[in-house]
Amino acid sequence: MRSGKSAEIKAGCLIVGDGRIMENANIGVRDGWIVEVSTGKLKGDYEELVDLSSKYVMPGLIDAHVHIRYGLKPDTEPKSDDYQTVRSLENARKALHAGVTSLGDAGAIRNVAFSVRNAVNDGVAVGPRLFVSGEMITMTGGRSKTPGQRLEVDGADSARKATRGLLMYHGADFIKLGATGAISSPHTGPRHPQLTVEEMSACVDEAHKCGKKVHAHCYGEKGISNSLEAGVDVIVHGQTLTEEHIRVMKQRSMVLMPTLKTFCGHMDHLGEGGVHDRIITTGIWEETKPNFRNALEKGVTIAMGTDAGMPDNAFGDNPLDLGYMVDWGMTPMQAIVAGTINAAYSLGVDDHLGTLEQGKHADLLVLKKDPRKDISSVWRSLEKIMLNGAWLT
Ligand SMILES: [Zn+2]
């Protein structure tokens, strides 16, 4: 990833990413990093002065749950891994130009997402930073009816071996587990638990040894309980959260990734069949909003994750996830925090991403309008994007 010239950026309003605001702040950027931030004079000398004193500057968005290999509609015939890799690069590019400077890919097939991540990191292609789980770990038949199509495990030893393989052979950035069936896999019941506590505990043990987070795909109540017992870090979807789940998540500083863009998006396509209608027929939909609001009111950490790549859930409009969060009761600033530092935390990269502070990567967005007044300013008034200290053109 290339970095641009060193620069002093004068920001009219700096949205730090953790809920704080700094008026008339100066940001020093060198070699892709933020080296100082101050409302006074900067200490360093910089090659460029960038005057954004009438603008709003915020961290680049982090969409921590996507599936970059998919097209907008389900494939009518199988696509090769090469084809899916090319499509992934294009999806990642679209997200970047919408202001998403980091993506978390949660369950590509075989090596597709690893290849894309490595190509971007090597500078072969321009793209957002990619944090990649590799294949989702599921029980046999848990996601696909075709044998050998997924990383299937049975028993704790098998789960441990699969996790080690992802971490050691491929450098997985986090681990994704299938704790329940899925709406997008019609042969499964979204409320039915899948991986056992013992299987998930083995995965968590191996991931945590490497300092990596574990995300669990959960719809049904039992699957969430199993995930909490196994010690996962992030509950993805989480439609059936109970008071007890919320209490434990809050106590352990766990993350809820509600993937609202995908859920709310289904409602716009009702009657078209497939995954859109299953959200209604499985009865999962009604429980989503009250449980999300309860988790929000109780102070659970909530992070952005669009599930982009699911049917009709496009790359390029990823920031709409923040709009749905506000529609469902968050303040615009809470939504921004969900899309910046909380999303970085969910991926275990909050030490170097997620806020505009000294020691963080210089990934930032320049907005014409104040997103605290209207969250849609994040996408409607986006003027410039800096990735790793260089402006995108
Ligand atoms: Zn997903």
Coordinates of C-alpha atoms and ligand atoms in Angstrom, one line a residue:
M1 CA 0.0 0.0 0.0
R2 CA 1.6 3.3 -1.0
S3 CA 1.7 6.3 1.2
G4 CA 1.6 9.9 0.1
K5 CA 3.6 13.0 0.9
S6 CA 3.9 14.2 4.5
A7 CA 1.1 16.6 5.2
E8 CA -0.4 19.0 7.8
I9 CA -4.1 18.8 7.5
K10 CA -6.2 21.6 9.0
A11 CA -9.6 20.2 9.9
G12 CA -12.5 22.5 10.7
C13 CA -14.1 19.8 12.8
L14 CA -12.2 16.6 13.6
I15 CA -14.5 13.7 14.5
V16 CA -12.0 11.5 16.4
G17 CA -14.0 8.2 16.1
D18 CA -14.4 7.5 19.8
G19 CA -17.2 10.0 20.3
R20 CA -15.0 13.1 20.8
I21 CA -14.9 16.2 18.6
M22 CA -11.9 18.6 18.2
E23 CA -12.7 22.0 16.6
N24 CA -10.0 23.5 14.4
A25 CA -7.6 20.6 14.8
N26 CA -4.3 20.0 13.0
I27 CA -3.3 16.5 11.9
G28 CA 0.3 15.6 11.0
V29 CA 0.6 12.7 8.5
R30 CA 3.9 11.0 7.6
D31 CA 4.6 7.7 5.8
G32 CA 1.0 6.7 6.1
W33 CA 0.7 7.3 9.8
I34 CA -0.8 10.0 12.0
V35 CA 2.2 11.3 13.9
E36 CA 0.5 14.2 15.8
V37 CA -2.9 15.8 16.4
S38 CA -3.3 19.1 18.1
T39 CA -5.6 22.2 18.3
G40 CA -2.3 24.2 18.6
K41 CA 0.7 24.4 16.3
L42 CA 2.2 21.1 15.2
K43 CA 5.7 20.2 16.1
G44 CA 6.8 18.6 12.8
D45 CA 7.5 20.1 9.4
Y46 CA 5.5 18.7 6.5
E47 CA 5.7 18.9 2.7
E48 CA 2.1 19.9 2.1
L49 CA -0.5 22.0 3.9
V50 CA -4.0 20.8 3.3
D51 CA -6.6 23.4 4.3
L52 CA -9.9 21.7 5.2
S53 CA -10.9 24.3 7.7
S54 CA -14.4 24.4 6.4
K55 CA -14.8 20.6 6.4
Y56 CA -15.5 17.7 8.7
V57 CA -12.8 15.1 8.9
M58 CA -13.5 11.6 10.3
P59 CA -11.8 8.2 10.3
G60 CA -12.3 5.9 7.2
L61 CA -15.1 3.5 7.8
I62 CA -14.5 -0.1 8.8
D63 CA -17.1 -2.6 7.5
A64 CA -16.2 -5.6 9.6
H65 CA -18.5 -8.1 8.1
V66 CA -18.7 -8.6 4.3
H67 CA -18.5 -11.4 1.7
I68 CA -16.4 -9.9 -1.1
R69 CA -16.6 -12.9 -3.4
Y70 CA -20.3 -12.7 -4.3
G71 CA -22.2 -10.8 -7.0
L72 CA -25.3 -8.8 -6.4
K73 CA -27.5 -11.8 -7.2
P74 CA -26.8 -15.5 -6.4
D75 CA -24.8 -17.2 -9.2
T76 CA -26.9 -19.4 -11.5
E77 CA -23.9 -21.6 -12.2
P78 CA -20.7 -22.2 -10.1
K79 CA -18.0 -19.6 -10.6
S80 CA -14.3 -20.5 -10.5
D81 CA -12.1 -19.3 -7.7
D82 CA -10.3 -17.1 -10.2
Y83 CA -13.5 -15.5 -11.3
Q84 CA -14.5 -14.9 -7.7
T85 CA -11.1 -13.4 -6.9
V86 CA -11.5 -10.8 -9.7
R87 CA -15.0 -10.1 -8.5
S88 CA -13.8 -9.6 -4.9
L89 CA -11.2 -7.0 -6.0
E90 CA -13.9 -5.0 -7.8
N91 CA -16.2 -5.3 -4.7
A92 CA -13.4 -4.1 -2.5
R93 CA -12.7 -1.2 -4.8
K94 CA -16.3 -0.1 -4.7
A95 CA -16.4 -0.1 -1.0
L96 CA -13.2 1.9 -0.8
H97 CA -14.6 4.6 -3.0
A98 CA -17.6 4.8 -0.7
G99 CA -15.4 5.7 2.2
V100 CA -14.8 2.2 3.6
T101 CA -11.0 2.1 4.1
S102 CA -11.0 -1.3 5.9
L103 CA -13.1 -4.5 5.3
G104 CA -13.5 -7.6 7.4
D105 CA -14.3 -10.6 5.1
A106 CA -16.1 -13.2 7.1
G107 CA -16.1 -16.4 5.2
A108 CA -14.9 -16.5 1.7
I109 CA -14.3 -19.9 -0.1
R110 CA -10.9 -21.5 0.0
N111 CA -8.2 -19.0 -0.6
V112 CA -10.1 -16.3 -2.5
A113 CA -10.1 -13.6 0.2
F114 CA -6.6 -14.4 1.4
S115 CA -5.4 -13.8 -2.2
V116 CA -7.2 -10.5 -2.5
R117 CA -5.8 -9.4 0.9
N118 CA -2.3 -10.3 0.0
A119 CA -2.5 -8.6 -3.4
V120 CA -3.7 -5.4 -1.9
N121 CA -1.1 -5.5 0.9
D122 CA 1.6 -6.1 -1.8
G123 CA 0.5 -3.1 -3.8
V124 CA -0.6 -5.3 -6.8
A125 CA -4.1 -3.8 -6.5
V126 CA -5.5 -0.7 -4.8
G127 CA -8.1 -1.6 -2.2
P128 CA -9.1 -1.1 1.4
R129 CA -7.2 -2.8 4.2
L130 CA -8.6 -6.3 4.3
F131 CA -8.9 -8.4 7.4
V132 CA -9.9 -11.9 6.4
S133 CA -11.2 -15.0 8.3
G134 CA -10.9 -17.4 5.4
E135 CA -13.5 -20.1 5.3
M136 CA -16.1 -20.1 8.0
I137 CA -15.9 -23.1 10.2
T138 CA -19.1 -25.0 10.2
M139 CA -20.4 -28.4 11.2
T140 CA -20.7 -31.0 8.5
G141 CA -23.5 -29.8 6.1
G142 CA -24.0 -26.7 8.2
R143 CA -23.8 -24.3 5.3
S144 CA -23.7 -26.3 2.1
K145 CA -25.4 -29.5 1.0
T146 CA -22.4 -30.3 -1.3
P147 CA -19.8 -32.3 0.6
G148 CA -16.3 -30.7 0.7
Q149 CA -17.5 -27.2 -0.2
R150 CA -16.9 -25.7 3.2
L151 CA -14.5 -26.0 6.1
E152 CA -16.5 -28.6 8.0
V153 CA -15.5 -30.0 11.4
D154 CA -16.9 -32.6 13.7
G155 CA -15.6 -32.7 17.3
A156 CA -13.2 -30.5 19.2
D157 CA -10.0 -32.0 17.7
S158 CA -11.3 -31.4 14.2
A159 CA -12.3 -27.8 15.0
R160 CA -8.9 -27.1 16.6
K161 CA -7.1 -28.5 13.5
A162 CA -9.2 -26.3 11.2
T163 CA -8.5 -23.2 13.2
R164 CA -4.8 -23.9 13.3
G165 CA -4.8 -24.4 9.6
L166 CA -6.5 -21.0 8.9
L167 CA -4.2 -19.2 11.4
M168 CA -0.9 -20.9 10.5
Y169 CA -1.1 -21.7 6.8
H170 CA -3.0 -18.5 5.8
G171 CA -2.5 -15.9 8.5
A172 CA -6.2 -15.6 9.1
D173 CA -6.9 -12.2 10.8
F174 CA -9.9 -13.5 12.7
I175 CA -12.0 -16.7 12.9
K176 CA -15.6 -17.1 11.9
L177 CA -17.8 -19.8 13.3
G178 CA -21.2 -21.1 12.4
A179 CA -23.1 -21.3 15.7
T180 CA -26.5 -21.7 14.1
G181 CA -28.1 -22.4 10.7
A182 CA -28.6 -19.5 8.3
I183 CA -31.3 -17.8 6.4
S184 CA -29.1 -18.0 3.3
S185 CA -28.8 -21.8 3.6
P186 CA -32.4 -23.0 3.1
H187 CA -31.7 -26.6 4.2
T188 CA -30.8 -25.3 7.7
G189 CA -32.9 -23.7 10.4
P190 CA -31.6 -20.4 11.5
R191 CA -32.8 -21.1 15.1
H192 CA -31.1 -24.5 15.2
P193 CA -27.7 -24.6 17.0
Q194 CA -24.9 -26.1 14.9
L195 CA -21.3 -26.1 16.2
T196 CA -21.2 -27.4 19.8
V197 CA -19.7 -25.6 22.8
E198 CA -16.8 -28.0 22.8
E199 CA -16.0 -27.4 19.1
M200 CA -16.3 -23.6 19.4
S201 CA -14.2 -23.6 22.6
A202 CA -11.3 -25.3 20.8
C203 CA -11.5 -22.7 18.1
V204 CA -11.5 -19.8 20.6
D205 CA -8.6 -21.4 22.4
E206 CA -6.5 -21.5 19.3
A207 CA -7.5 -18.1 18.0
H208 CA -6.8 -16.4 21.4
K209 CA -3.4 -18.0 21.6
C210 CA -2.6 -16.0 18.4
G211 CA -4.3 -12.9 19.7
K212 CA -7.1 -13.2 17.1
K213 CA -10.8 -12.6 17.7
V214 CA -13.6 -15.1 17.1
H215 CA -16.9 -14.0 15.4
A216 CA -19.9 -16.3 15.7
H217 CA -22.8 -16.3 13.3
C218 CA -25.8 -16.6 15.5
Y219 CA -29.6 -16.3 14.9
G220 CA -31.2 -18.6 17.4
E221 CA -31.1 -18.3 21.2
K222 CA -29.3 -21.5 21.9
G223 CA -26.6 -20.8 19.4
I224 CA -25.9 -17.4 21.1
S225 CA -25.8 -19.2 24.5
N226 CA -23.4 -21.7 23.2
S227 CA -21.2 -19.0 21.7
L228 CA -21.1 -17.1 25.0
E229 CA -20.2 -20.3 26.8
A230 CA -17.4 -21.0 24.4
G231 CA -15.9 -17.5 24.9
V232 CA -16.3 -15.9 21.4
D233 CA -15.7 -12.2 21.1
V234 CA -18.3 -11.0 18.6
I235 CA -21.9 -12.0 18.1
V236 CA -22.9 -11.5 14.4
H237 CA -26.6 -11.0 13.6
G238 CA -27.8 -11.8 17.2
Q239 CA -31.6 -11.6 16.4
T240 CA -32.7 -13.5 19.5
L241 CA -30.6 -11.8 22.2
T242 CA -32.0 -12.3 25.7
E243 CA -31.5 -10.2 28.8
E244 CA -29.0 -12.7 30.0
H245 CA -27.0 -12.6 26.7
I246 CA -26.9 -8.9 26.9
R247 CA -25.8 -8.9 30.5
V248 CA -22.9 -11.3 29.7
M249 CA -21.9 -9.4 26.5
K250 CA -21.8 -6.1 28.4
Q251 CA -19.8 -7.6 31.3
R252 CA -17.2 -9.1 28.9
S253 CA -17.0 -6.0 26.6
M254 CA -18.2 -8.2 23.7
V255 CA -19.4 -6.8 20.4
L256 CA -22.8 -7.1 18.7
M257 CA -22.6 -6.8 14.9
P258 CA -26.3 -6.6 14.0
T259 CA -25.8 -6.4 10.2
L260 CA -28.7 -4.1 9.8
K261 CA -28.1 -3.3 6.2
T262 CA -28.8 -6.8 5.2
F263 CA -31.8 -7.3 7.4
C264 CA -33.4 -4.0 6.6
G265 CA -32.6 -4.5 2.9
H266 CA -34.6 -7.8 2.8
M267 CA -37.7 -5.8 3.6
D268 CA -37.3 -3.8 0.4
H269 CA -37.3 -7.1 -1.6
L270 CA -40.1 -9.0 0.1
G271 CA -42.1 -11.2 -2.3
E272 CA -39.0 -11.8 -4.5
G273 CA -38.4 -15.2 -2.8
G274 CA -35.2 -16.7 -1.6
V275 CA -33.4 -15.2 1.3
H276 CA -35.6 -12.1 1.4
D277 CA -38.7 -14.0 2.1
R278 CA -37.1 -16.4 4.5
I279 CA -36.4 -13.6 6.9
I280 CA -40.2 -13.4 7.3
T281 CA -41.2 -17.1 7.1
T282 CA -38.6 -18.0 9.8
G283 CA -40.1 -15.4 12.1
I284 CA -36.6 -14.1 12.9
W285 CA -37.5 -10.6 11.7
E286 CA -39.9 -9.5 14.4
E287 CA -37.4 -10.2 17.2
T288 CA -34.6 -8.2 15.6
K289 CA -35.5 -4.6 16.3
P290 CA -36.6 -4.9 20.0
N291 CA -33.5 -6.9 20.9
F292 CA -31.2 -4.5 19.0
R293 CA -32.7 -1.6 20.9
N294 CA -32.4 -3.4 24.2
A295 CA -28.7 -4.1 23.6
L296 CA -28.2 -0.5 22.6
E297 CA -29.9 0.8 25.8
K298 CA -27.9 -1.6 28.0
G299 CA -24.7 -0.2 26.5
V300 CA -23.4 -3.3 24.5
T301 CA -20.6 -2.4 22.1
I302 CA -22.2 -2.3 18.6
A303 CA -20.1 -2.4 15.4
M304 CA -20.7 -1.9 11.7
G305 CA -21.0 -5.0 9.5
T306 CA -23.1 -4.8 6.4
D307 CA -23.0 -8.4 5.2
A308 CA -22.5 -6.9 1.8
G309 CA -22.3 -9.6 -0.8
M310 CA -25.6 -11.2 0.3
P311 CA -28.4 -10.9 -2.3
D312 CA -29.1 -7.3 -3.3
N313 CA -26.8 -6.1 -0.6
A314 CA -24.3 -4.1 -2.8
F315 CA -20.8 -3.0 -2.3
G316 CA -20.5 0.7 -2.7
D317 CA -23.4 1.7 -0.5
N318 CA -21.9 0.1 2.7
P319 CA -22.2 3.3 4.7
L320 CA -26.0 2.9 4.6
D321 CA -25.5 0.5 7.6
L322 CA -25.0 3.6 9.7
G323 CA -28.3 5.1 8.4
Y324 CA -30.2 2.0 9.5
M325 CA -28.5 2.2 13.0
V326 CA -29.8 5.8 13.4
D327 CA -33.3 4.8 12.1
W328 CA -33.3 2.2 14.9
G329 CA -32.4 4.5 17.7
M330 CA -28.7 5.3 17.7
T331 CA -27.5 8.9 17.6
P332 CA -25.4 9.8 14.5
M333 CA -22.3 9.9 16.7
Q334 CA -23.0 6.4 18.1
A335 CA -23.4 5.2 14.6
I336 CA -20.1 6.8 13.6
V337 CA -18.3 5.2 16.6
A338 CA -19.9 1.8 15.5
G339 CA -18.3 2.3 12.0
T340 CA -14.9 3.3 13.3
I341 CA -13.4 2.4 16.6
N342 CA -15.9 -0.3 17.5
A343 CA -15.5 -2.0 14.2
A344 CA -11.7 -1.8 14.6
Y345 CA -12.1 -3.4 18.1
S346 CA -14.3 -6.2 16.7
L347 CA -11.4 -7.1 14.4
G348 CA -8.7 -6.7 17.1
V349 CA -7.0 -3.8 15.2
D350 CA -8.1 -0.9 17.4
D351 CA -4.5 -0.2 18.4
H352 CA -3.7 1.1 14.9
L353 CA -7.1 1.9 13.3
G354 CA -10.5 3.3 14.1
T355 CA -9.6 6.8 15.4
L356 CA -7.7 9.9 14.2
E357 CA -5.0 9.9 16.8
Q358 CA -1.3 9.8 17.0
G359 CA 0.0 6.3 16.2
K360 CA -2.9 5.3 13.9
H361 CA -3.0 4.7 10.2
A362 CA -3.9 7.9 8.2
D363 CA -7.2 6.6 6.8
L364 CA -9.7 9.5 6.8
L365 CA -12.8 10.9 5.1
V366 CA -13.5 14.6 4.3
L367 CA -17.1 15.6 4.5
K368 CA -18.7 18.8 3.4
K369 CA -21.6 18.6 5.9
D370 CA -21.9 17.8 9.6
P371 CA -22.8 14.1 10.0
R372 CA -23.9 14.7 13.6
K373 CA -26.9 16.6 12.2
D374 CA -27.6 14.1 9.4
I375 CA -25.8 10.7 9.2
S376 CA -26.4 10.6 5.5
S377 CA -23.7 13.3 5.2
V378 CA -21.2 10.5 5.5
W379 CA -22.1 9.3 2.1
R380 CA -24.0 12.2 0.5
S381 CA -21.3 14.9 1.3
L382 CA -18.2 12.7 1.0
E383 CA -15.5 14.8 -0.9
K384 CA -12.2 13.1 -0.4
I385 CA -10.7 9.9 0.9
M386 CA -7.3 9.4 2.3
L387 CA -6.0 5.8 2.6
N388 CA -2.6 5.2 4.2
G389 CA -1.7 8.9 3.9
A390 CA -2.4 9.1 0.2
W391 CA -5.5 10.8 -1.4
L392 CA -7.6 8.5 -3.6
T393 CA -8.1 9.8 -7.1
Ligands
ZN1 ZN -22.4 -12.9 6.7

